[in-house]
Each structure stands twice: as C-alpha cells, then as structure tokens.
Amino acid sequence: MTTVPTSGPASRTVGDRHRLRNILLTLLTYLLALAFLFPLIWMIMAAFKTEAQAFATPPVFFFTPIWDNFQRALPSYLPALTNSLVAAVGSTLLAFVLGLPAAFALAVYPTRRAQGVLTWMLSTKFMPAVGVIVPLFLLFRNLGLLDTRLGLILMYTTMNLPLVVWMMHSYMSEIPFAIYEAAKVDGASVAQEFFGIALPLSMPGIAATALLALIFAWNEVFFALNLTSADAAPLSVFIGEFKTSQGLFWAQLSAAATLVVLPVLIFGWIAQRQLVRGLSFGAVK
Amino acid sequence: MTTVQTLPTTTTRVPPAPKRGIRLTPAALIWPAMLYLILTTQVPFFMTVYYSFFRYNLVDPTSRPFIGFGNYVTLLSDPQNLRILLNTVVLAGGTLILTLIIGAALALLLNREFLGRALLRTLLISSFLVMPIVTAVIWKNMLLSPTSGFFAWVSQNFGQAPVDWLGQFPMFSVILMITWEWTPFAALILLTGLQSLPDDQIEAARLDGASPWQEFQHIVLPHWMQAIQVVVLMETIALLQVYGEIYGSTSGGPGIATTNLPYFIYQKAFAEYNIGLASAAGVLTVILTNILAVYLLRLINRTTASNRGG
C-alpha cells in the first residue's frame, strides 16, 4: 500500500509524483505522532504554569516556566514514591527469584511437559484480577496484609511471574546448546549451568524483562486501590486522589502526574525495542 | 547461533545423575514458580467460585446461606447488569478495532525511510507507558472538560458550542481515551511484524507484476497475521480488565453508562461489601475473557489458514 520505492521504468513525472507522495506521507506521520504526544506535552507544559494559566481559556501556549507546582506536590509525592519503588523493585526481585530457575529448566530441559507448563503459565494471564480479588482481599484482611507493602509485592509478583518465565525462557533458549553440553562433559551440575552459563549469558534479557516488570508494577492500579489505603498507597493511589479536583489544581496535578510518569517514560524510550519484544511475549521479534 | 538453536529439541536429554548430596533437578527449579501461581491465581479463583454460591455480605458476616446459582440469576436477570456486560464488550471491542486500524496505519507509515523515523518510533510508545489513572485524570480535567478543556476551546474556535464529552458521549470518550493508550502498542507490534517480512518476497511479487493492493493482500497481510494475532489476544485480555481509566474519569457514570464488569465488581465488593454477588460477577468475567480469547484465536487461525491456502 504505502510501501513505495518502485524499480519500474521511472519517467520524470512519475518520480516527482512519488517524491511528493513521500513528503506528504511523512508529514502525515509527523502530524499523527504529534496528535498522540499532545496530551503528554500539554500535561508537562501545565506543570510549569501558574494555576490561572493552566486553567485559562483560550489556553496559554507561551509562559515563563515556574517550579512551584513541583515543590507543592513533593511532600505527598515522596511517601507514595517510596511505596511504589518498594513494591515494584520487591515484586520484580521476587518474580526473578521464582521465575529465573523455572525459565532455565524449561529452556534447557524442553520436554513435552515443559511446553505444557509454559502454556499454563501464560494462561494464568487470562485470569482477570477481578476473578481473584475477593478471596485475596478477605485473606489479606485476616493475615493483616491489607495496606502493607508486602501485600502489594505478593500481588505484583503474581502479575509479573508469567512474564518473567516467558521472556527469560525465550532468551535462555537462544543460548547455544553446545555450551551446556561442553559444561556437562566437564561435569558441571545443574546449579553450575544455571549460575555459570545461563545467568551471565542472558543478562541483556534480564535487564529488558526487569524493566518491563518494573513498569507494570509501577503503573498498576486495581490491586493498589483495593488492597492499600494510606500507609502502603503507591503512586497510582496518590494520583487517584486528584480525580475529584475538578479543575481546581490543574498545574499541581500536572506536576504530580509528570513526576509519576517521567521515570517510566525515560526508561521506556531507552529500551523501546526490548519492550516491544517483551510485550508480545517474544512472539513477534 | 541460529544453527545451534535447533539442537535442544532434537537431542534426547537425560540429565547425568552423579549422586552427591542435594541435587537440583529441573522439576525442583520449576515447582516454586508453579506453586506460587497456583496459590495466588487458581486457589483464589476456586474460592471465588465457592463464594459465588452464597448470599454473603461483609456487613453481616455471620449469616452466609447457600443459595446455589442465586447470585448468577440475580446478575443475569437484571437488565441493568446486561447493560454492564454489553458495556464491557463494547468498550473492549471498540477500542480493539480502533487501535488495530490506527495502529496499522501508523505501522505502515513508519515502515518507510524518512528523516526522524527512529525518533518518532521511540516517542510513539509514550502514551502506552503512562499510568492509566494519570491518563484518566489528565484527559478528564484538561482535555475533555466542557468549561476549560482543550477540546472545548478547539470546538469554540470552530464556532461550535463546547461539548460535555464525558457527560454526553461517555462511552465514546472512554473508548477514545483508551484507544490513545493502546494504539502505540498495536502500532509497534505491527511495525515489528512488518519489518520481519523479507524484502525478496516483495521484490518477487513486484517482478511478477503484482499491484500494490495484491502485494498487500497476498504477501504483507498473511505475514502480518501473527503480529495481528498477538495484538488481538493481548489487548482482549487487557481491555476486558480496564479499571483505572474508568475509576479516574467517569466512575462508571453517568448512571451506569461506562460501568464495565471490573468496575461493577469493585462497587459490589468494596462499596456494598456484597461478596457473593461480586464473586459471581468475577466468575462471569473470567469465563467471558476465556471464551473471547479462545474464540478470537480460532477466528484468526482460520483466517490465516485460508489466506495461506488462497
């Protein structure tokens, strides 16, 4: 359709027409991309405006940026940031501790049953959170896990574990098998194969997977809202508190939102290619 | 590297078993992860099923009579609840279709050489990375607000009265918002799919005199099916569970216009403490998700198969 460069007998007019079409398509691409980025640009701009400027109609496009909004958002942002960091990092670590050995075993000892285990792990993703939230809520209440960081870590681990197993399985299957064979000949144990070969050789995969797990845990809303209230409330709950502000504190809301999304945006931009692979569970490379 | 990759499946693997102390077996490596997932997904789900057969309200935890399918009958006989079921499907389906169309267009546009292409590709993933609840509050307050929202100003510039988007077109607005979030996902997966298409196939088709449309229909599209399949499956699972966007923007309203199953369950369980009814709705959501996911997979597989044949 839009794939263009033809190798046909290019008369001059045809070439010109193609060039024009190419320029127009490029313009269209830029316009569409701008449209998609606009809500974010608008939000980040508002974070540097005064409340009056943020709320003004017609909108203010040119202004002197100020930092006050960030300073005002910071006191309530920091505790939520700590909770988000602990929950995201903790759950990513736990998911790796549980998931890496499993991924290794499934990749290096691929039996028919291993394929079944992989499929089953993916199928746990078919389980909507609402299908498990009620008993988990009651259980957490009885165990005193409600509104604790540990509770969040446990739930986010459930969310990220299938992802870790699948992605790491995909990376570890790419390690040439001859390396394992050689190690076996030298009498390496399973543990030595795991720590000596599989882990060091799949470091790039570990980095990409960890990033994705961190982002998912950071952005999670459902468990955060329903299993925490004050003490362990992460950033998603902190931002949720602005939902009733009804246009009263747009600049401050924008500053808070910018602080929440900026880390994820930067990391996501850096690792975009690996993210795409991870998001499709390695199915599309 | 690629040549060795085939080895693991062909070699019969009998792990050598020298006996010395505790040995790590493959099964021992897999079980912790499996056990964790069983304990946190399967067990609670069976408990959800169990609770769904009781009249169980946390306000009165002592009386918990067994009522069989009573909760399901209540859910399915109330026309309001059918509306919620319909909302869930419309929201997921509408968003899925829009993200596929816009995502495919973006992928085709980005699959060309032009200045700044790598940068655009990278920036494009942004809206997918934004926390859903941030999306909701920003769209609700700063873009869709009928008094000072950006869209209101745009329509005023065109001489139109400002539209109360979330009030007048709540479902459409929510779909639009979630489409904004998920289009980058579709676009980037579809772009990756396009880029894995070998150039020589296209060239061969051109040499055979295929028109651009024929080329797209017989070469690009069949090759694209795997990527499309991934997008459809992942989005279906995710979109049936949309919660934060609704919580942050409309709270399911006006009325129940944008209430979907997850939001409904949240209301029943955490506002009304009606554990029995919420559990039944949870079971229905799981069934709906699985039916749709499996059905869509089959549908796509059949399309792929017929495309390959034709």
JSON list of N, CA, C and O in Angstrom, two decimals, chain A residues 49-101:
[
{"chain": "A", "resi": 49, "resn": "LYS", "atom": "N", "xyz": [3.13, 25.89, 34.66]},
{"chain": "A", "resi": 49, "resn": "LYS", "atom": "CA", "xyz": [2.33, 27.12, 34.60]},
{"chain": "A", "resi": 49, "resn": "LYS", "atom": "C", "xyz": [1.83, 27.49, 35.99]},
{"chain": "A", "resi": 49, "resn": "LYS", "atom": "O", "xyz": [1.89, 26.68, 36.92]},
{"chain": "A", "resi": 50, "resn": "THR", "atom": "N", "xyz": [1.30, 28.72, 36.12]},
{"chain": "A", "resi": 50, "resn": "THR", "atom": "CA", "xyz": [0.55, 29.04, 37.33]},
{"chain": "A", "resi": 50, "resn": "THR", "atom": "C", "xyz": [-0.84, 28.41, 37.20]},
{"chain": "A", "resi": 50, "resn": "THR", "atom": "O", "xyz": [-1.26, 28.07, 36.09]},
{"chain": "A", "resi": 51, "resn": "GLU", "atom": "N", "xyz": [-1.55, 28.27, 38.32]},
{"chain": "A", "resi": 51, "resn": "GLU", "atom": "CA", "xyz": [-2.88, 27.66, 38.24]},
{"chain": "A", "resi": 51, "resn": "GLU", "atom": "C", "xyz": [-3.77, 28.44, 37.28]},
{"chain": "A", "resi": 51, "resn": "GLU", "atom": "O", "xyz": [-4.55, 27.87, 36.51]},
{"chain": "A", "resi": 52, "resn": "ALA", "atom": "N", "xyz": [-3.67, 29.77, 37.31]},
{"chain": "A", "resi": 52, "resn": "ALA", "atom": "CA", "xyz": [-4.52, 30.59, 36.45]},
{"chain": "A", "resi": 52, "resn": "ALA", "atom": "C", "xyz": [-4.20, 30.33, 34.97]},
{"chain": "A", "resi": 52, "resn": "ALA", "atom": "O", "xyz": [-5.11, 30.20, 34.15]},
{"chain": "A", "resi": 53, "resn": "GLN", "atom": "N", "xyz": [-2.90, 30.19, 34.67]},
{"chain": "A", "resi": 53, "resn": "GLN", "atom": "CA", "xyz": [-2.51, 29.93, 33.27]},
{"chain": "A", "resi": 53, "resn": "GLN", "atom": "C", "xyz": [-2.98, 28.55, 32.83]},
{"chain": "A", "resi": 53, "resn": "GLN", "atom": "O", "xyz": [-3.44, 28.36, 31.71]},
{"chain": "A", "resi": 54, "resn": "ALA", "atom": "N", "xyz": [-2.87, 27.57, 33.73]},
{"chain": "A", "resi": 54, "resn": "ALA", "atom": "CA", "xyz": [-3.24, 26.21, 33.37]},
{"chain": "A", "resi": 54, "resn": "ALA", "atom": "C", "xyz": [-4.73, 26.11, 33.08]},
{"chain": "A", "resi": 54, "resn": "ALA", "atom": "O", "xyz": [-5.17, 25.32, 32.25]},
{"chain": "A", "resi": 55, "resn": "PHE", "atom": "N", "xyz": [-5.50, 26.93, 33.75]},
{"chain": "A", "resi": 55, "resn": "PHE", "atom": "CA", "xyz": [-6.96, 26.85, 33.68]},
{"chain": "A", "resi": 55, "resn": "PHE", "atom": "C", "xyz": [-7.54, 27.79, 32.62]},
{"chain": "A", "resi": 55, "resn": "PHE", "atom": "O", "xyz": [-8.72, 27.74, 32.33]},
{"chain": "A", "resi": 56, "resn": "ALA", "atom": "N", "xyz": [-6.70, 28.64, 32.04]},
{"chain": "A", "resi": 56, "resn": "ALA", "atom": "CA", "xyz": [-7.20, 29.73, 31.20]},
{"chain": "A", "resi": 56, "resn": "ALA", "atom": "C", "xyz": [-7.78, 29.26, 29.87]},
{"chain": "A", "resi": 56, "resn": "ALA", "atom": "O", "xyz": [-7.30, 28.30, 29.28]},
{"chain": "A", "resi": 57, "resn": "THR", "atom": "N", "xyz": [-8.86, 29.90, 29.43]},
{"chain": "A", "resi": 57, "resn": "THR", "atom": "CA", "xyz": [-9.34, 29.77, 28.06]},
{"chain": "A", "resi": 57, "resn": "THR", "atom": "C", "xyz": [-9.31, 31.17, 27.45]},
{"chain": "A", "resi": 57, "resn": "THR", "atom": "O", "xyz": [-9.85, 32.09, 28.06]},
{"chain": "A", "resi": 58, "resn": "PRO", "atom": "N", "xyz": [-8.81, 31.35, 26.27]},
{"chain": "A", "resi": 58, "resn": "PRO", "atom": "CA", "xyz": [-8.05, 30.39, 25.46]},
{"chain": "A", "resi": 58, "resn": "PRO", "atom": "C", "xyz": [-6.77, 29.93, 26.15]},
{"chain": "A", "resi": 58, "resn": "PRO", "atom": "O", "xyz": [-6.22, 30.68, 26.95]},
{"chain": "A", "resi": 59, "resn": "PRO", "atom": "N", "xyz": [-6.32, 28.71, 25.84]},
{"chain": "A", "resi": 59, "resn": "PRO", "atom": "CA", "xyz": [-5.16, 28.15, 26.51]},
{"chain": "A", "resi": 59, "resn": "PRO", "atom": "C", "xyz": [-3.90, 29.00, 26.31]},
{"chain": "A", "resi": 59, "resn": "PRO", "atom": "O", "xyz": [-3.75, 29.64, 25.28]},
{"chain": "A", "resi": 60, "resn": "VAL", "atom": "N", "xyz": [-3.05, 28.99, 27.31]},
{"chain": "A", "resi": 60, "resn": "VAL", "atom": "CA", "xyz": [-1.79, 29.73, 27.24]},
{"chain": "A", "resi": 60, "resn": "VAL", "atom": "C", "xyz": [-0.70, 28.83, 26.66]},
{"chain": "A", "resi": 60, "resn": "VAL", "atom": "O", "xyz": [-0.45, 27.76, 27.21]},
{"chain": "A", "resi": 61, "resn": "PHE", "atom": "N", "xyz": [-0.13, 29.25, 25.54]},
{"chain": "A", "resi": 61, "resn": "PHE", "atom": "CA", "xyz": [0.93, 28.43, 24.93]},
{"chain": "A", "resi": 61, "resn": "PHE", "atom": "C", "xyz": [2.32, 28.93, 25.29]},
{"chain": "A", "resi": 61, "resn": "PHE", "atom": "O", "xyz": [3.26, 28.17, 25.32]},
{"chain": "A", "resi": 62, "resn": "PHE", "atom": "N", "xyz": [2.43, 30.25, 25.54]},
{"chain": "A", "resi": 62, "resn": "PHE", "atom": "CA", "xyz": [3.75, 30.81, 25.88]},
{"chain": "A", "resi": 62, "resn": "PHE", "atom": "C", "xyz": [3.70, 31.41, 27.27]},
{"chain": "A", "resi": 62, "resn": "PHE", "atom": "O", "xyz": [2.79, 32.19, 27.58]},
{"chain": "A", "resi": 63, "resn": "PHE", "atom": "N", "xyz": [4.64, 31.04, 28.11]},
{"chain": "A", "resi": 63, "resn": "PHE", "atom": "CA", "xyz": [4.63, 31.49, 29.50]},
{"chain": "A", "resi": 63, "resn": "PHE", "atom": "C", "xyz": [6.02, 31.33, 30.10]},
{"chain": "A", "resi": 63, "resn": "PHE", "atom": "O", "xyz": [6.85, 30.63, 29.53]},
{"chain": "A", "resi": 64, "resn": "THR", "atom": "N", "xyz": [6.24, 31.95, 31.24]},
{"chain": "A", "resi": 64, "resn": "THR", "atom": "CA", "xyz": [7.51, 31.77, 31.95]},
{"chain": "A", "resi": 64, "resn": "THR", "atom": "C", "xyz": [7.38, 30.56, 32.87]},
{"chain": "A", "resi": 64, "resn": "THR", "atom": "O", "xyz": [6.52, 30.57, 33.76]},
{"chain": "A", "resi": 65, "resn": "PRO", "atom": "N", "xyz": [8.18, 29.53, 32.66]},
{"chain": "A", "resi": 65, "resn": "PRO", "atom": "CA", "xyz": [8.03, 28.33, 33.47]},
{"chain": "A", "resi": 65, "resn": "PRO", "atom": "C", "xyz": [8.37, 28.57, 34.94]},
{"chain": "A", "resi": 65, "resn": "PRO", "atom": "O", "xyz": [9.28, 29.32, 35.27]},
{"chain": "A", "resi": 66, "resn": "ILE", "atom": "N", "xyz": [7.60, 27.93, 35.83]},
{"chain": "A", "resi": 66, "resn": "ILE", "atom": "CA", "xyz": [7.86, 28.03, 37.27]},
{"chain": "A", "resi": 66, "resn": "ILE", "atom": "C", "xyz": [7.98, 26.64, 37.86]},
{"chain": "A", "resi": 66, "resn": "ILE", "atom": "O", "xyz": [7.46, 25.67, 37.30]},
{"chain": "A", "resi": 67, "resn": "TRP", "atom": "N", "xyz": [8.62, 26.54, 39.01]},
{"chain": "A", "resi": 67, "resn": "TRP", "atom": "CA", "xyz": [8.85, 25.24, 39.65]},
{"chain": "A", "resi": 67, "resn": "TRP", "atom": "C", "xyz": [7.93, 25.00, 40.84]},
{"chain": "A", "resi": 67, "resn": "TRP", "atom": "O", "xyz": [7.95, 23.93, 41.44]},
{"chain": "A", "resi": 68, "resn": "ASP", "atom": "N", "xyz": [7.11, 26.01, 41.21]},
{"chain": "A", "resi": 68, "resn": "ASP", "atom": "CA", "xyz": [6.32, 25.94, 42.45]},
{"chain": "A", "resi": 68, "resn": "ASP", "atom": "C", "xyz": [5.47, 24.68, 42.53]},
{"chain": "A", "resi": 68, "resn": "ASP", "atom": "O", "xyz": [5.34, 24.07, 43.60]},
{"chain": "A", "resi": 69, "resn": "ASN", "atom": "N", "xyz": [4.87, 24.29, 41.39]},
{"chain": "A", "resi": 69, "resn": "ASN", "atom": "CA", "xyz": [3.95, 23.14, 41.42]},
{"chain": "A", "resi": 69, "resn": "ASN", "atom": "C", "xyz": [4.65, 21.87, 41.87]},
{"chain": "A", "resi": 69, "resn": "ASN", "atom": "O", "xyz": [4.09, 21.09, 42.62]},
{"chain": "A", "resi": 70, "resn": "PHE", "atom": "N", "xyz": [5.88, 21.72, 41.41]},
{"chain": "A", "resi": 70, "resn": "PHE", "atom": "CA", "xyz": [6.63, 20.52, 41.80]},
{"chain": "A", "resi": 70, "resn": "PHE", "atom": "C", "xyz": [6.92, 20.56, 43.30]},
{"chain": "A", "resi": 70, "resn": "PHE", "atom": "O", "xyz": [6.79, 19.55, 43.99]},
{"chain": "A", "resi": 71, "resn": "GLN", "atom": "N", "xyz": [7.30, 21.74, 43.78]},
{"chain": "A", "resi": 71, "resn": "GLN", "atom": "CA", "xyz": [7.59, 21.86, 45.21]},
{"chain": "A", "resi": 71, "resn": "GLN", "atom": "C", "xyz": [6.36, 21.56, 46.05]},
{"chain": "A", "resi": 71, "resn": "GLN", "atom": "O", "xyz": [6.44, 20.92, 47.09]},
{"chain": "A", "resi": 72, "resn": "ARG", "atom": "N", "xyz": [5.20, 22.00, 45.57]},
{"chain": "A", "resi": 72, "resn": "ARG", "atom": "CA", "xyz": [3.98, 21.78, 46.34]},
{"chain": "A", "resi": 72, "resn": "ARG", "atom": "C", "xyz": [3.55, 20.30, 46.29]},
{"chain": "A", "resi": 72, "resn": "ARG", "atom": "O", "xyz": [2.98, 19.79, 47.23]},
{"chain": "A", "resi": 73, "resn": "ALA", "atom": "N", "xyz": [3.80, 19.65, 45.16]},
{"chain": "A", "resi": 73, "resn": "ALA", "atom": "CA", "xyz": [3.37, 18.24, 45.03]},
{"chain": "A", "resi": 73, "resn": "ALA", "atom": "C", "xyz": [4.31, 17.30, 45.80]},
{"chain": "A", "resi": 73, "resn": "ALA", "atom": "O", "xyz": [3.89, 16.21, 46.22]},
{"chain": "A", "resi": 74, "resn": "LEU", "atom": "N", "xyz": [5.54, 17.74, 46.01]},
{"chain": "A", "resi": 74, "resn": "LEU", "atom": "CA", "xyz": [6.57, 16.86, 46.55]},
{"chain": "A", "resi": 74, "resn": "LEU", "atom": "C", "xyz": [6.25, 16.21, 47.91]},
{"chain": "A", "resi": 74, "resn": "LEU", "atom": "O", "xyz": [6.45, 15.00, 48.07]},
{"chain": "A", "resi": 75, "resn": "PRO", "atom": "N", "xyz": [5.76, 16.95, 48.91]},
{"chain": "A", "resi": 75, "resn": "PRO", "atom": "CA", "xyz": [5.56, 16.34, 50.23]},
{"chain": "A", "resi": 75, "resn": "PRO", "atom": "C", "xyz": [4.67, 15.10, 50.21]},
{"chain": "A", "resi": 75, "resn": "PRO", "atom": "O", "xyz": [4.97, 14.11, 50.88]},
{"chain": "A", "resi": 76, "resn": "SER", "atom": "N", "xyz": [3.58, 15.13, 49.44]},
{"chain": "A", "resi": 76, "resn": "SER", "atom": "CA", "xyz": [2.72, 13.94, 49.41]},
{"chain": "A", "resi": 76, "resn": "SER", "atom": "C", "xyz": [3.20, 12.94, 48.36]},
{"chain": "A", "resi": 76, "resn": "SER", "atom": "O", "xyz": [2.81, 11.77, 48.38]},
{"chain": "A", "resi": 77, "resn": "TYR", "atom": "N", "xyz": [4.05, 13.41, 47.46]},
{"chain": "A", "resi": 77, "resn": "TYR", "atom": "CA", "xyz": [4.56, 12.52, 46.41]},
{"chain": "A", "resi": 77, "resn": "TYR", "atom": "C", "xyz": [5.59, 11.54, 46.98]},
{"chain": "A", "resi": 77, "resn": "TYR", "atom": "O", "xyz": [5.57, 10.35, 46.67]},
{"chain": "A", "resi": 78, "resn": "LEU", "atom": "N", "xyz": [6.46, 12.05, 47.86]},
{"chain": "A", "resi": 78, "resn": "LEU", "atom": "CA", "xyz": [7.59, 11.23, 48.31]},
{"chain": "A", "resi": 78, "resn": "LEU", "atom": "C", "xyz": [7.20, 9.92, 49.02]},
{"chain": "A", "resi": 78, "resn": "LEU", "atom": "O", "xyz": [7.76, 8.87, 48.70]},
{"chain": "A", "resi": 79, "resn": "PRO", "atom": "N", "xyz": [6.25, 9.95, 49.98]},
{"chain": "A", "resi": 79, "resn": "PRO", "atom": "CA", "xyz": [5.89, 8.66, 50.61]},
{"chain": "A", "resi": 79, "resn": "PRO", "atom": "C", "xyz": [5.32, 7.67, 49.59]},
{"chain": "A", "resi": 79, "resn": "PRO", "atom": "O", "xyz": [5.65, 6.48, 49.61]},
{"chain": "A", "resi": 80, "resn": "ALA", "atom": "N", "xyz": [4.48, 8.19, 48.66]},
{"chain": "A", "resi": 80, "resn": "ALA", "atom": "CA", "xyz": [3.91, 7.30, 47.64]},
{"chain": "A", "resi": 80, "resn": "ALA", "atom": "C", "xyz": [5.00, 6.76, 46.72]},
{"chain": "A", "resi": 80, "resn": "ALA", "atom": "O", "xyz": [4.97, 5.59, 46.32]},
{"chain": "A", "resi": 81, "resn": "LEU", "atom": "N", "xyz": [5.99, 7.61, 46.45]},
{"chain": "A", "resi": 81, "resn": "LEU", "atom": "CA", "xyz": [7.11, 7.17, 45.61]},
{"chain": "A", "resi": 81, "resn": "LEU", "atom": "C", "xyz": [7.85, 6.02, 46.29]},
{"chain": "A", "resi": 81, "resn": "LEU", "atom": "O", "xyz": [8.18, 5.02, 45.65]},
{"chain": "A", "resi": 82, "resn": "THR", "atom": "N", "xyz": [8.09, 6.16, 47.60]},
{"chain": "A", "resi": 82, "resn": "THR", "atom": "CA", "xyz": [8.77, 5.10, 48.33]},
{"chain": "A", "resi": 82, "resn": "THR", "atom": "C", "xyz": [7.98, 3.80, 48.23]},
{"chain": "A", "resi": 82, "resn": "THR", "atom": "O", "xyz": [8.54, 2.74, 47.93]},
{"chain": "A", "resi": 83, "resn": "ASN", "atom": "N", "xyz": [6.66, 3.89, 48.46]},
{"chain": "A", "resi": 83, "resn": "ASN", "atom": "CA", "xyz": [5.84, 2.68, 48.37]},
{"chain": "A", "resi": 83, "resn": "ASN", "atom": "C", "xyz": [5.91, 2.05, 46.98]},
{"chain": "A", "resi": 83, "resn": "ASN", "atom": "O", "xyz": [6.02, 0.84, 46.83]},
{"chain": "A", "resi": 84, "resn": "SER", "atom": "N", "xyz": [5.82, 2.90, 45.95]},
{"chain": "A", "resi": 84, "resn": "SER", "atom": "CA", "xyz": [5.86, 2.39, 44.57]},
{"chain": "A", "resi": 84, "resn": "SER", "atom": "C", "xyz": [7.20, 1.71, 44.30]},
{"chain": "A", "resi": 84, "resn": "SER", "atom": "O", "xyz": [7.24, 0.63, 43.70]},
{"chain": "A", "resi": 85, "resn": "LEU", "atom": "N", "xyz": [8.28, 2.36, 44.73]},
{"chain": "A", "resi": 85, "resn": "LEU", "atom": "CA", "xyz": [9.60, 1.80, 44.49]},
{"chain": "A", "resi": 85, "resn": "LEU", "atom": "C", "xyz": [9.76, 0.45, 45.19]},
{"chain": "A", "resi": 85, "resn": "LEU", "atom": "O", "xyz": [10.21, -0.53, 44.59]},
{"chain": "A", "resi": 86, "resn": "VAL", "atom": "N", "xyz": [9.36, 0.41, 46.46]},
{"chain": "A", "resi": 86, "resn": "VAL", "atom": "CA", "xyz": [9.50, -0.84, 47.22]},
{"chain": "A", "resi": 86, "resn": "VAL", "atom": "C", "xyz": [8.65, -1.94, 46.57]},
{"chain": "A", "resi": 86, "resn": "VAL", "atom": "O", "xyz": [9.14, -3.06, 46.35]},
{"chain": "A", "resi": 87, "resn": "ALA", "atom": "N", "xyz": [7.41, -1.62, 46.22]},
{"chain": "A", "resi": 87, "resn": "ALA", "atom": "CA", "xyz": [6.53, -2.63, 45.64]},
{"chain": "A", "resi": 87, "resn": "ALA", "atom": "C", "xyz": [7.05, -3.10, 44.29]},
{"chain": "A", "resi": 87, "resn": "ALA", "atom": "O", "xyz": [7.07, -4.30, 43.99]},
{"chain": "A", "resi": 88, "resn": "ALA", "atom": "N", "xyz": [7.48, -2.15, 43.46]},
{"chain": "A", "resi": 88, "resn": "ALA", "atom": "CA", "xyz": [7.93, -2.51, 42.11]},
{"chain": "A", "resi": 88, "resn": "ALA", "atom": "C", "xyz": [9.23, -3.30, 42.16]},
{"chain": "A", "resi": 88, "resn": "ALA", "atom": "O", "xyz": [9.35, -4.38, 41.55]},
{"chain": "A", "resi": 89, "resn": "VAL", "atom": "N", "xyz": [10.21, -2.79, 42.91]},
{"chain": "A", "resi": 89, "resn": "VAL", "atom": "CA", "xyz": [11.50, -3.47, 42.97]},
{"chain": "A", "resi": 89, "resn": "VAL", "atom": "C", "xyz": [11.36, -4.81, 43.69]},
{"chain": "A", "resi": 89, "resn": "VAL", "atom": "O", "xyz": [11.85, -5.85, 43.22]},
{"chain": "A", "resi": 90, "resn": "GLY", "atom": "N", "xyz": [10.65, -4.81, 44.82]},
{"chain": "A", "resi": 90, "resn": "GLY", "atom": "CA", "xyz": [10.46, -6.05, 45.58]},
{"chain": "A", "resi": 90, "resn": "GLY", "atom": "C", "xyz": [9.79, -7.13, 44.75]},
{"chain": "A", "resi": 90, "resn": "GLY", "atom": "O", "xyz": [10.24, -8.28, 44.72]},
{"chain": "A", "resi": 91, "resn": "SER", "atom": "N", "xyz": [8.72, -6.76, 44.04]},
{"chain": "A", "resi": 91, "resn": "SER", "atom": "CA", "xyz": [8.00, -7.77, 43.27]},
{"chain": "A", "resi": 91, "resn": "SER", "atom": "C", "xyz": [8.83, -8.25, 42.08]},
{"chain": "A", "resi": 91, "resn": "SER", "atom": "O", "xyz": [8.78, -9.42, 41.71]},
{"chain": "A", "resi": 92, "resn": "THR", "atom": "N", "xyz": [9.61, -7.34, 41.49]},
{"chain": "A", "resi": 92, "resn": "THR", "atom": "CA", "xyz": [10.46, -7.76, 40.38]},
{"chain": "A", "resi": 92, "resn": "THR", "atom": "C", "xyz": [11.52, -8.75, 40.86]},
{"chain": "A", "resi": 92, "resn": "THR", "atom": "O", "xyz": [11.75, -9.78, 40.22]},
{"chain": "A", "resi": 93, "resn": "LEU", "atom": "N", "xyz": [12.13, -8.45, 42.01]},
{"chain": "A", "resi": 93, "resn": "LEU", "atom": "CA", "xyz": [13.13, -9.36, 42.56]},
{"chain": "A", "resi": 93, "resn": "LEU", "atom": "C", "xyz": [12.51, -10.73, 42.85]},
{"chain": "A", "resi": 93, "resn": "LEU", "atom": "O", "xyz": [13.05, -11.78, 42.47]},
{"chain": "A", "resi": 94, "resn": "LEU", "atom": "N", "xyz": [11.36, -10.72, 43.53]},
{"chain": "A", "resi": 94, "resn": "LEU", "atom": "CA", "xyz": [10.72, -11.99, 43.89]},
{"chain": "A", "resi": 94, "resn": "LEU", "atom": "C", "xyz": [10.34, -12.78, 42.62]},
{"chain": "A", "resi": 94, "resn": "LEU", "atom": "O", "xyz": [10.54, -14.00, 42.55]},
{"chain": "A", "resi": 95, "resn": "ALA", "atom": "N", "xyz": [9.82, -12.07, 41.62]},
{"chain": "A", "resi": 95, "resn": "ALA", "atom": "CA", "xyz": [9.44, -12.74, 40.38]},
{"chain": "A", "resi": 95, "resn": "ALA", "atom": "C", "xyz": [10.66, -13.36, 39.70]},
{"chain": "A", "resi": 95, "resn": "ALA", "atom": "O", "xyz": [10.57, -14.43, 39.10]},
{"chain": "A", "resi": 96, "resn": "PHE", "atom": "N", "xyz": [11.81, -12.71, 39.83]},
{"chain": "A", "resi": 96, "resn": "PHE", "atom": "CA", "xyz": [13.03, -13.26, 39.24]},
{"chain": "A", "resi": 96, "resn": "PHE", "atom": "C", "xyz": [13.53, -14.47, 40.03]},
{"chain": "A", "resi": 96, "resn": "PHE", "atom": "O", "xyz": [13.96, -15.46, 39.44]},
{"chain": "A", "resi": 97, "resn": "VAL", "atom": "N", "xyz": [13.49, -14.35, 41.37]},
{"chain": "A", "resi": 97, "resn": "VAL", "atom": "CA", "xyz": [13.94, -15.47, 42.20]},
{"chain": "A", "resi": 97, "resn": "VAL", "atom": "C", "xyz": [13.13, -16.73, 41.88]},
{"chain": "A", "resi": 97, "resn": "VAL", "atom": "O", "xyz": [13.67, -17.83, 41.74]},
{"chain": "A", "resi": 98, "resn": "LEU", "atom": "N", "xyz": [11.81, -16.55, 41.69]},
{"chain": "A", "resi": 98, "resn": "LEU", "atom": "CA", "xyz": [10.96, -17.70, 41.38]},
{"chain": "A", "resi": 98, "resn": "LEU", "atom": "C", "xyz": [11.02, -18.08, 39.91]},
{"chain": "A", "resi": 98, "resn": "LEU", "atom": "O", "xyz": [10.99, -19.25, 39.55]},
{"chain": "A", "resi": 99, "resn": "GLY", "atom": "N", "xyz": [11.10, -17.06, 39.05]},
{"chain": "A", "resi": 99, "resn": "GLY", "atom": "CA", "xyz": [10.92, -17.29, 37.62]},
{"chain": "A", "resi": 99, "resn": "GLY", "atom": "C", "xyz": [12.18, -17.71, 36.87]},
{"chain": "A", "resi": 99, "resn": "GLY", "atom": "O", "xyz": [12.10, -18.49, 35.92]},
{"chain": "A", "resi": 100, "resn": "LEU", "atom": "N", "xyz": [13.34, -17.17, 37.28]},
{"chain": "A", "resi": 100, "resn": "LEU", "atom": "CA", "xyz": [14.56, -17.48, 36.53]},
{"chain": "A", "resi": 100, "resn": "LEU", "atom": "C", "xyz": [14.89, -18.98, 36.54]},
{"chain": "A", "resi": 100, "resn": "LEU", "atom": "O", "xyz": [15.15, -19.55, 35.46]},
{"chain": "A", "resi": 101, "resn": "PRO", "atom": "N", "xyz": [14.88, -19.65, 37.71]},
{"chain": "A", "resi": 101, "resn": "PRO", "atom": "CA", "xyz": [15.16, -21.09, 37.69]},
{"chain": "A", "resi": 101, "resn": "PRO", "atom": "C", "xyz": [14.17, -21.84, 36.82]},
{"chain": "A", "resi": 101, "resn": "PRO", "atom": "O", "xyz": [14.55, -22.73, 36.05]}
]
